[in-house]
Structure formats: C-alpha cells, structure tokens
XYZ file of C-alpha atoms in Angstrom:
431
model
C 110.460 86.880 59.043
C 108.331 84.092 57.914
C 106.327 82.182 61.089
C 109.431 79.315 61.037
C 111.785 81.758 61.959
C 109.786 83.323 64.480
C 109.026 79.810 65.640
C 112.783 79.185 65.736
C 113.574 82.313 67.676
C 110.695 81.469 70.281
C 112.550 78.002 70.976
C 115.926 79.843 71.275
C 114.564 81.902 74.086
C 112.543 79.309 75.905
C 115.635 77.309 76.320
C 117.419 80.439 77.344
C 114.825 80.953 80.141
C 114.675 77.597 81.097
C 118.440 76.776 81.065
C 119.701 80.128 82.977
C 116.429 80.800 84.933
C 116.312 84.251 83.890
C 113.414 86.678 83.274
C 111.655 86.611 80.097
C 112.602 90.339 79.186
C 116.198 90.052 79.719
C 116.196 86.797 77.250
C 114.396 88.815 74.688
C 116.372 91.664 74.788
C 119.776 89.524 74.337
C 118.026 87.640 71.425
C 117.009 90.878 69.805
C 120.477 92.117 70.014
C 121.927 89.105 68.375
C 119.547 89.032 65.790
C 118.983 92.566 64.577
C 117.703 91.638 61.353
C 114.194 90.685 62.943
C 111.861 93.772 62.838
C 109.557 95.115 65.430
C 107.085 93.038 64.589
C 108.938 90.037 64.382
C 109.847 90.547 67.862
C 106.397 91.174 69.226
C 105.209 87.875 67.836
C 108.498 85.661 69.152
C 107.818 87.236 72.367
C 103.984 86.466 72.164
C 104.974 82.876 71.488
C 107.056 82.876 74.590
C 104.790 84.466 76.890
C 101.722 82.183 75.688
C 104.018 79.064 76.325
C 105.072 79.993 79.704
C 101.549 80.521 80.656
C 100.246 77.092 79.507
C 103.643 75.405 80.153
C 102.104 72.452 82.142
C 99.105 71.879 80.013
C 101.202 72.175 76.798
C 103.703 69.616 78.018
C 101.339 67.440 78.893
C 99.146 67.394 75.787
C 102.484 67.103 73.910
C 104.018 64.268 76.244
C 106.823 66.694 75.963
C 108.023 69.499 78.015
C 110.910 70.740 75.428
C 111.354 74.070 74.239
C 110.129 72.829 70.737
C 106.998 71.057 71.840
C 105.994 74.275 74.230
C 106.331 76.396 71.196
C 104.416 74.251 68.592
C 102.053 74.007 71.353
C 101.280 77.528 71.355
C 100.704 77.427 67.627
C 98.283 74.728 67.935
C 96.286 75.603 70.740
C 96.392 79.431 71.416
C 96.850 80.739 67.786
C 94.229 78.179 66.146
C 97.101 77.021 63.699
C 96.370 73.212 63.168
C 99.507 70.809 62.938
C 98.891 69.761 59.438
C 98.564 73.546 58.183
C 101.673 74.566 59.863
C 103.353 71.978 58.497
C 102.469 73.104 55.113
C 103.773 76.527 56.076
C 107.092 75.349 57.431
C 108.015 73.211 54.624
C 110.829 74.581 52.496
C 111.806 77.345 54.987
C 115.204 76.615 55.955
C 114.769 79.148 59.247
C 112.167 76.789 60.547
C 112.967 74.424 63.451
C 113.327 70.644 63.068
C 109.946 68.792 62.648
C 108.182 67.888 65.914
C 108.414 63.798 66.539
C 105.662 61.592 65.358
C 104.974 60.810 69.281
C 104.336 64.465 70.166
C 101.959 64.931 67.427
C 100.218 61.808 68.191
C 100.067 62.634 72.026
C 98.607 65.837 71.119
C 95.810 64.485 68.640
C 94.872 61.788 71.170
C 95.196 63.447 74.657
C 92.054 65.244 76.376
C 92.972 67.884 78.949
C 90.057 66.986 81.255
C 91.810 63.718 81.743
C 95.060 65.730 83.192
C 95.886 66.013 87.190
C 94.523 69.194 88.637
C 97.863 71.248 88.744
C 98.150 70.626 84.817
C 94.559 71.839 84.359
C 95.250 74.900 85.960
C 98.733 75.391 84.971
C 99.651 75.924 88.550
C 102.718 74.713 90.304
C 101.634 71.539 92.262
C 102.646 72.849 95.604
C 100.435 75.765 95.260
C 97.530 74.020 93.943
C 95.752 73.566 97.567
C 96.310 77.474 98.180
C 94.102 78.244 95.125
C 91.671 75.638 96.294
C 91.580 76.970 99.598
C 91.065 80.660 98.404
C 88.531 80.284 95.726
C 86.821 76.729 96.540
C 85.169 75.496 93.484
C 85.929 78.129 91.316
C 89.859 77.437 91.737
C 89.823 76.360 88.149
C 88.286 79.278 86.420
C 90.413 81.680 88.458
C 93.521 79.893 87.257
C 92.550 79.404 83.846
C 92.091 83.342 83.668
C 95.486 83.939 84.849
C 96.805 82.247 81.768
C 95.364 84.749 79.368
C 97.133 87.411 77.806
C 96.345 90.704 79.909
C 95.076 94.238 78.444
C 97.127 97.078 78.686
C 95.384 99.533 81.263
C 96.177 103.113 81.898
C 95.158 105.731 84.890
C 94.118 109.249 83.607
C 95.943 111.739 85.396
C 93.032 113.900 86.417
C 95.680 116.612 87.723
C 95.925 117.337 83.642
C 93.261 115.585 81.595
C 89.701 113.802 81.587
C 89.169 110.348 80.453
C 87.402 111.706 77.343
C 90.446 113.743 76.574
C 92.832 111.125 76.910
C 90.588 108.628 74.954
C 90.469 111.027 72.052
C 93.995 111.373 71.991
C 94.315 107.479 72.020
C 91.828 106.652 69.597
C 94.157 105.165 66.964
C 95.285 102.555 69.787
C 91.818 100.874 70.202
C 91.583 102.205 73.721
C 88.326 102.053 75.649
C 86.997 102.647 79.372
C 88.150 100.518 82.004
C 85.119 99.198 83.544
C 85.456 99.571 87.238
C 88.025 102.293 88.181
C 86.901 105.586 86.944
C 90.213 106.862 85.559
C 90.711 103.647 83.866
C 91.526 103.179 79.962
C 91.871 99.548 78.663
C 93.292 98.551 75.384
C 92.672 94.854 74.439
C 95.419 92.498 74.401
C 94.823 91.020 70.962
C 95.869 87.701 69.698
C 98.342 85.845 67.872
C 101.066 87.855 66.592
C 99.264 91.221 67.503
C 101.368 93.500 69.298
C 100.072 96.406 71.915
C 100.797 99.956 70.801
C 103.782 101.823 72.777
C 101.786 104.418 74.425
C 104.665 105.861 76.304
C 105.804 107.165 72.741
C 102.537 109.282 72.550
C 102.743 113.019 72.962
C 99.685 112.667 75.677
C 101.972 110.485 77.602
C 104.799 112.883 77.591
C 102.422 115.658 78.646
C 101.565 113.838 81.913
C 98.140 113.118 81.048
C 97.959 109.445 81.886
C 100.064 106.771 83.261
C 100.489 103.107 82.657
C 98.582 100.944 85.520
C 97.058 98.222 85.953
C 93.459 98.776 86.720
C 93.810 96.500 90.026
C 96.618 98.535 91.274
C 94.090 101.512 90.432
C 91.254 99.949 92.261
C 93.437 99.567 95.717
C 94.454 103.009 95.368
C 90.832 104.144 95.120
C 90.053 101.954 98.076
C 92.482 104.011 100.011
C 90.045 107.029 100.470
C 92.347 109.739 100.474
C 90.626 113.133 99.531
C 92.201 116.597 99.283
C 93.818 117.777 102.361
C 94.496 114.439 104.071
C 98.268 113.147 105.173
C 98.765 109.936 103.011
C 101.606 107.792 103.508
C 102.615 105.216 100.605
C 105.052 102.705 102.812
C 106.855 100.441 100.016
C 106.310 103.122 97.079
C 108.327 101.523 94.543
C 108.129 103.575 91.178
C 105.221 105.531 92.638
C 102.457 104.374 90.662
C 100.237 104.376 93.472
C 101.709 107.367 95.017
C 100.575 109.303 91.789
C 97.030 107.962 91.980
C 96.899 109.135 95.505
C 98.146 112.482 94.680
C 95.643 112.771 91.860
C 92.827 111.836 94.216
C 93.729 114.331 96.677
C 93.886 116.933 94.038
C 97.263 118.008 94.800
C 95.888 119.452 98.260
C 97.120 117.815 101.792
C 100.415 115.857 101.514
C 101.472 112.216 100.300
C 104.659 110.809 101.569
C 106.271 107.859 99.410
C 108.856 105.912 100.880
C 110.795 102.935 100.051
C 114.060 101.409 101.064
C 114.951 100.055 97.973
C 116.426 103.043 96.177
C 116.570 101.264 92.696
C 112.743 100.504 92.586
C 112.071 104.152 94.085
C 114.478 106.093 91.334
C 111.925 106.286 88.466
C 109.267 108.138 91.069
C 110.908 111.862 90.447
C 110.704 111.893 86.908
C 107.286 110.475 87.084
C 106.031 113.256 89.504
C 107.282 115.682 87.269
C 105.451 114.930 84.182
C 102.250 114.337 86.471
C 102.469 117.801 88.006
C 102.191 116.890 91.520
C 102.963 119.317 94.067
C 102.051 117.315 97.226
C 104.488 114.656 97.378
C 107.748 113.965 99.398
C 109.692 111.060 98.687
C 111.776 109.216 101.352
C 114.496 106.450 100.955
C 115.108 106.009 104.519
C 112.911 105.418 107.871
C 114.846 108.251 109.475
C 113.318 110.818 106.832
C 109.661 109.718 108.372
C 110.693 110.215 112.028
C 108.271 112.677 113.629
C 105.461 111.326 111.845
C 104.568 108.680 114.100
C 100.451 108.567 114.363
C 100.168 111.414 112.031
C 98.629 109.858 108.962
C 95.257 109.566 107.944
C 95.940 106.675 105.559
C 98.919 104.356 105.380
C 99.312 102.479 102.078
C 101.383 99.244 102.630
C 101.957 97.744 99.013
C 103.933 94.506 100.537
C 106.611 92.713 99.184
C 104.954 89.454 97.767
C 105.348 86.417 95.520
C 103.705 88.216 92.567
C 101.135 85.413 91.725
C 98.796 87.915 90.893
C 100.935 89.070 88.230
C 101.156 85.852 86.189
C 99.414 87.128 83.266
C 102.201 89.539 82.672
C 105.245 87.731 83.988
C 104.396 83.778 83.770
C 108.225 82.995 84.037
C 108.101 83.761 88.119
C 105.474 81.251 88.342
C 107.718 78.282 87.458
C 110.791 79.887 89.590
C 108.698 80.338 92.642
C 109.140 78.075 95.476
C 108.313 77.452 99.190
C 111.138 79.036 100.396
C 110.350 82.477 98.481
C 106.979 82.355 100.152
C 108.464 81.761 103.811
C 110.983 84.869 103.153
C 108.072 87.147 101.774
C 105.473 86.375 104.479
C 108.471 87.290 107.028
C 108.997 90.647 105.109
C 105.307 91.472 105.080
C 105.118 91.042 108.780
C 107.983 93.292 109.438
C 106.514 95.706 106.952
C 103.162 96.058 108.614
C 105.019 96.594 112.014
C 106.947 99.432 110.653
C 103.984 100.938 108.868
C 101.528 100.665 111.525
C 102.960 103.232 113.949
C 102.360 106.046 111.464
C 98.675 105.455 111.534
C 96.836 108.083 113.584
C 93.476 106.904 115.633
C 90.609 106.829 113.687
C 93.095 106.604 110.487
C 93.208 103.730 108.033
C 95.978 100.974 107.602
C 95.578 99.576 104.050
C 97.513 96.292 103.374
C 97.810 95.409 99.668
C 99.736 92.602 97.764
C 99.913 91.409 94.179
C 99.334 87.960 95.384
C 96.934 85.350 95.656
C 97.845 83.101 98.302
C 96.158 83.150 101.595
C 99.383 82.974 103.645
C 100.508 86.422 102.253
C 96.977 87.994 102.529
C 94.178 86.912 104.738
C 96.349 84.723 107.334
C 99.087 87.560 107.324
C 96.343 90.083 108.645
C 94.805 87.723 110.775
C 98.496 87.391 112.469
C 99.033 91.115 112.591
C 95.515 91.872 114.311
C 96.433 89.041 117.306
C 100.019 90.843 117.882
C 100.799 93.417 120.202
C 101.458 95.803 116.830
C 98.036 95.230 115.430
C 95.637 94.888 118.692
C 94.953 98.267 118.061
C 93.534 98.042 114.646
C 89.966 96.500 113.509
C 89.327 95.163 110.147
C 86.818 97.246 107.645
C 84.296 95.364 105.555
C 85.471 96.115 102.165
C 81.615 95.741 101.146
C 80.964 99.024 102.978
C 83.344 100.741 101.168
C 83.052 99.437 97.465
C 79.696 101.047 96.473
C 80.643 104.485 97.378
C 84.091 104.277 95.685
C 82.863 102.397 92.484
C 78.982 103.744 92.286
C 77.140 101.609 89.784
C 79.532 99.018 89.189
C 78.319 95.677 89.039
C 81.661 93.907 89.338
C 82.732 92.792 92.596
C 85.752 91.342 93.929
C 85.822 88.267 95.973
C 85.291 89.194 99.788
C 86.104 86.826 102.581
C 84.146 86.604 105.789
C 86.559 89.115 107.599
C 85.801 91.646 104.651
C 88.846 91.357 102.852
C 89.002 92.021 99.327
C 90.443 89.912 96.514
C 90.698 91.092 92.785
C 91.210 88.619 90.120
C 90.966 88.268 86.405
C 88.188 85.995 86.629
C 86.192 88.204 88.924
C 87.076 91.957 88.114
C 89.073 91.518 85.029
C 92.124 92.947 86.576
C 95.814 91.444 88.072
C 95.272 89.379 91.192
C 95.272 91.811 94.169
C 94.412 91.498 97.871
C 93.519 94.570 100.057
C 92.681 94.349 103.422
C 91.523 97.998 105.286
C 92.108 98.301 108.964
C 91.229 100.952 111.217
C 93.083 102.336 113.996
C 90.734 102.394 117.205
C 93.605 103.783 119.663
C-alpha cells in the first residue's frame, strides 16, 4: 500500500474507535480482517498513525482547528512523521486510495497556530479534569512529564535469570536492535522507532519459547525488585493478573522459598500457568479465590499489591483509555484499592513488608490512598519505608531516580526513569 491507502485506513480506524468507544487493538484487528490485502508492514504503519494520533489528540485538533479523524491522521504525518503538508499533497496526488484532501481552513490553521498559545490541557494533551492532579503531582515539571507520556514507548524485556543471562539474551536478539535497559539489572530494551517502523515480534523468537525472557515494562521490573524478595522468603503477589511480577519474584528468589499468586479475575490469571511452565519456576502456587489463602494470615515476608487503577501511567501504550477515563472511573478504582489494601494487609507478618503499586500517576490512587490506609484501623500497625533508603541497594550505580514524595513514596515516569508510570509505596508491619 502507498501512503494514501495507509492514511485512509488510519482514518477509518480512528473513526471506529471514536464512534464505538472501543480499544484500539480491537478496531485494528477488525480492520485487518476486513482488508486482508494489507500486508504486515501496512498494518503496522496504519497502527502507528492511529496510536500517534491518539497520544496527541488534543494538540493535533487544536493546531488543525479540527478534531475529525482525517485532521488527526494528517497531523500525525505533519508533526510526528516530519512530512510537510506540501510534500504530502504531492505524494497523495493521483492516489485513488487516498482520503479526501483536508480543507483549506485546517491547513491554514496548522500553518498559523503556535502550541505555546494553547490552554494547558491542550499543551499537555491531558483531559482537562486531570490537569490539576498532574500539577499537584509534578509541580513546575508537569508539562515535561505529560509530554513524555505522549511519546512512543520502547519494547522492554526481562531476562529470566532461572534460565539465561542478559548477555545470552542480548546475543540471541542481536538482530532486533536490543540493548541493556538502564536501571533494572535484568532489563533489555528495544527502541520504539519512528514513522512506519514496527517493533520486532520477539515472542516468535526461539529464545522466548525456551523461557529466556519475558515481555515486561522496566517500570514493572523495578517495582518488583523493590519488593526485596530473596531466596527462602515467603511472598504473596496479590492481584497477580497475568503473572509478570510473580515471575520476577520467583526468579529473584532463585526458585527457593514460596510465591503465592492470587487474583480474583480468572480471565486475567489464566495466562500465568503457561508462563510459569515456560519460565521453569518451581516455587509458585496459584490461587483464584481468597479461600485458597486461608490459614496464611500474617505469614508472608512480602505482600505485593498491584492494585486495580486507572492506568494513567500506561498512556504511551494505551492512549485510547486516556480519552475514555472519567471521574466516576477514578472513584470506582479508589474504592476498589481501599478494599484490596485491607484484604492484603492481613497476610503480612510482623516485620514483613506490604508493597503497594499502581500504574497510575494520580495522587488520589497513590499517596492519598496510602495516607488514608495508614490512618485506618487496618493500616494503623504499618509504617512507611523511605524508598530512597532502598533504591541504592536495589540498583547500585544507577544515576536515575524516581520522584520521591515527602513520605518516601516513589513515582516512576517516562520523563524521570524512562519507564511507564508507576507508583510504589513500601510499608512495614510493626505489630
């Protein structure tokens, strides 16, 4: 396909996402099924236009004075792919699969408008109601933090140290452009590329099938490392989901001791069994009901709570959820988090640690949530551990640092640590 056909395909998918309020991945899959003539390179390029458009949806629309799918898709090529309007017009001329030309008004707006004149929510490509939370969280750095969330993410992998070394995996993935991750000692990173570039399908590699590595954002690896689990410990991964952090804990514990993985959502938990087999873990027990953990209250050295959240820290990878998020969603999530904290806290033994994690950047889900917990009856026996006392030992020689609140809680971000957005609070049970 030429660029005109790719642009038209992206416009159709953007319209589908907007009209049906559905995830990008579903819309892309359906479009590909209906257009089987499109090759893998075409589908990747179309997907890149769609994702790029939604990352910068507000600023694209403001600069074009038009929020239509066509305007957003054209703005991607102008702003992010470096194709000037005149050059694009020449490439689309005579292409029968190309979309209708943009209006003169949209082109004139793009040529005359300066983003520095736009409202703050537009400059940061943030829902207006979330802007105050970003300013509260990051102060004068809020814009840089928001802008970093609008960039393409890299592909991060975690070396499974039960089966391989980082050097061994890097050698196996040499043709993929893989390099060291930068912070987490087992991290490997493949840069995101630009324009129509597509990331390699690393799960098709023989080294993946052998269990040498897992696909896992480095932020997720970092918070798993901050748990501090070691060989012989007893650990509980509460809200384990697909098991990424469970696998990281099992490897850190060298298959010694015990990891219990629990999640009430059986659909999310289902992939964990195959992943555990591939990774060669022998110290993990999986539970899909709280009853399965009966008798284990106050028995764990480490309880990791990867709480349900709004996912604001994952906007690089899932920009569509940014525009579907509502204040009602936030209220629902904070209520769920409070319940999960109470449920999980009873499994921590005296002297043990409760590690609360979200992939959110909103204070209501993070530092405010922990402050409420510590003031509650369930949390009164816990105290906060300053992450700055843990970080140097977990990541020796690493210059990058997360944002650390006055209470000692850590926030990872694309701007500060080059990761997805994560919050991490470490609490110790005093009694």
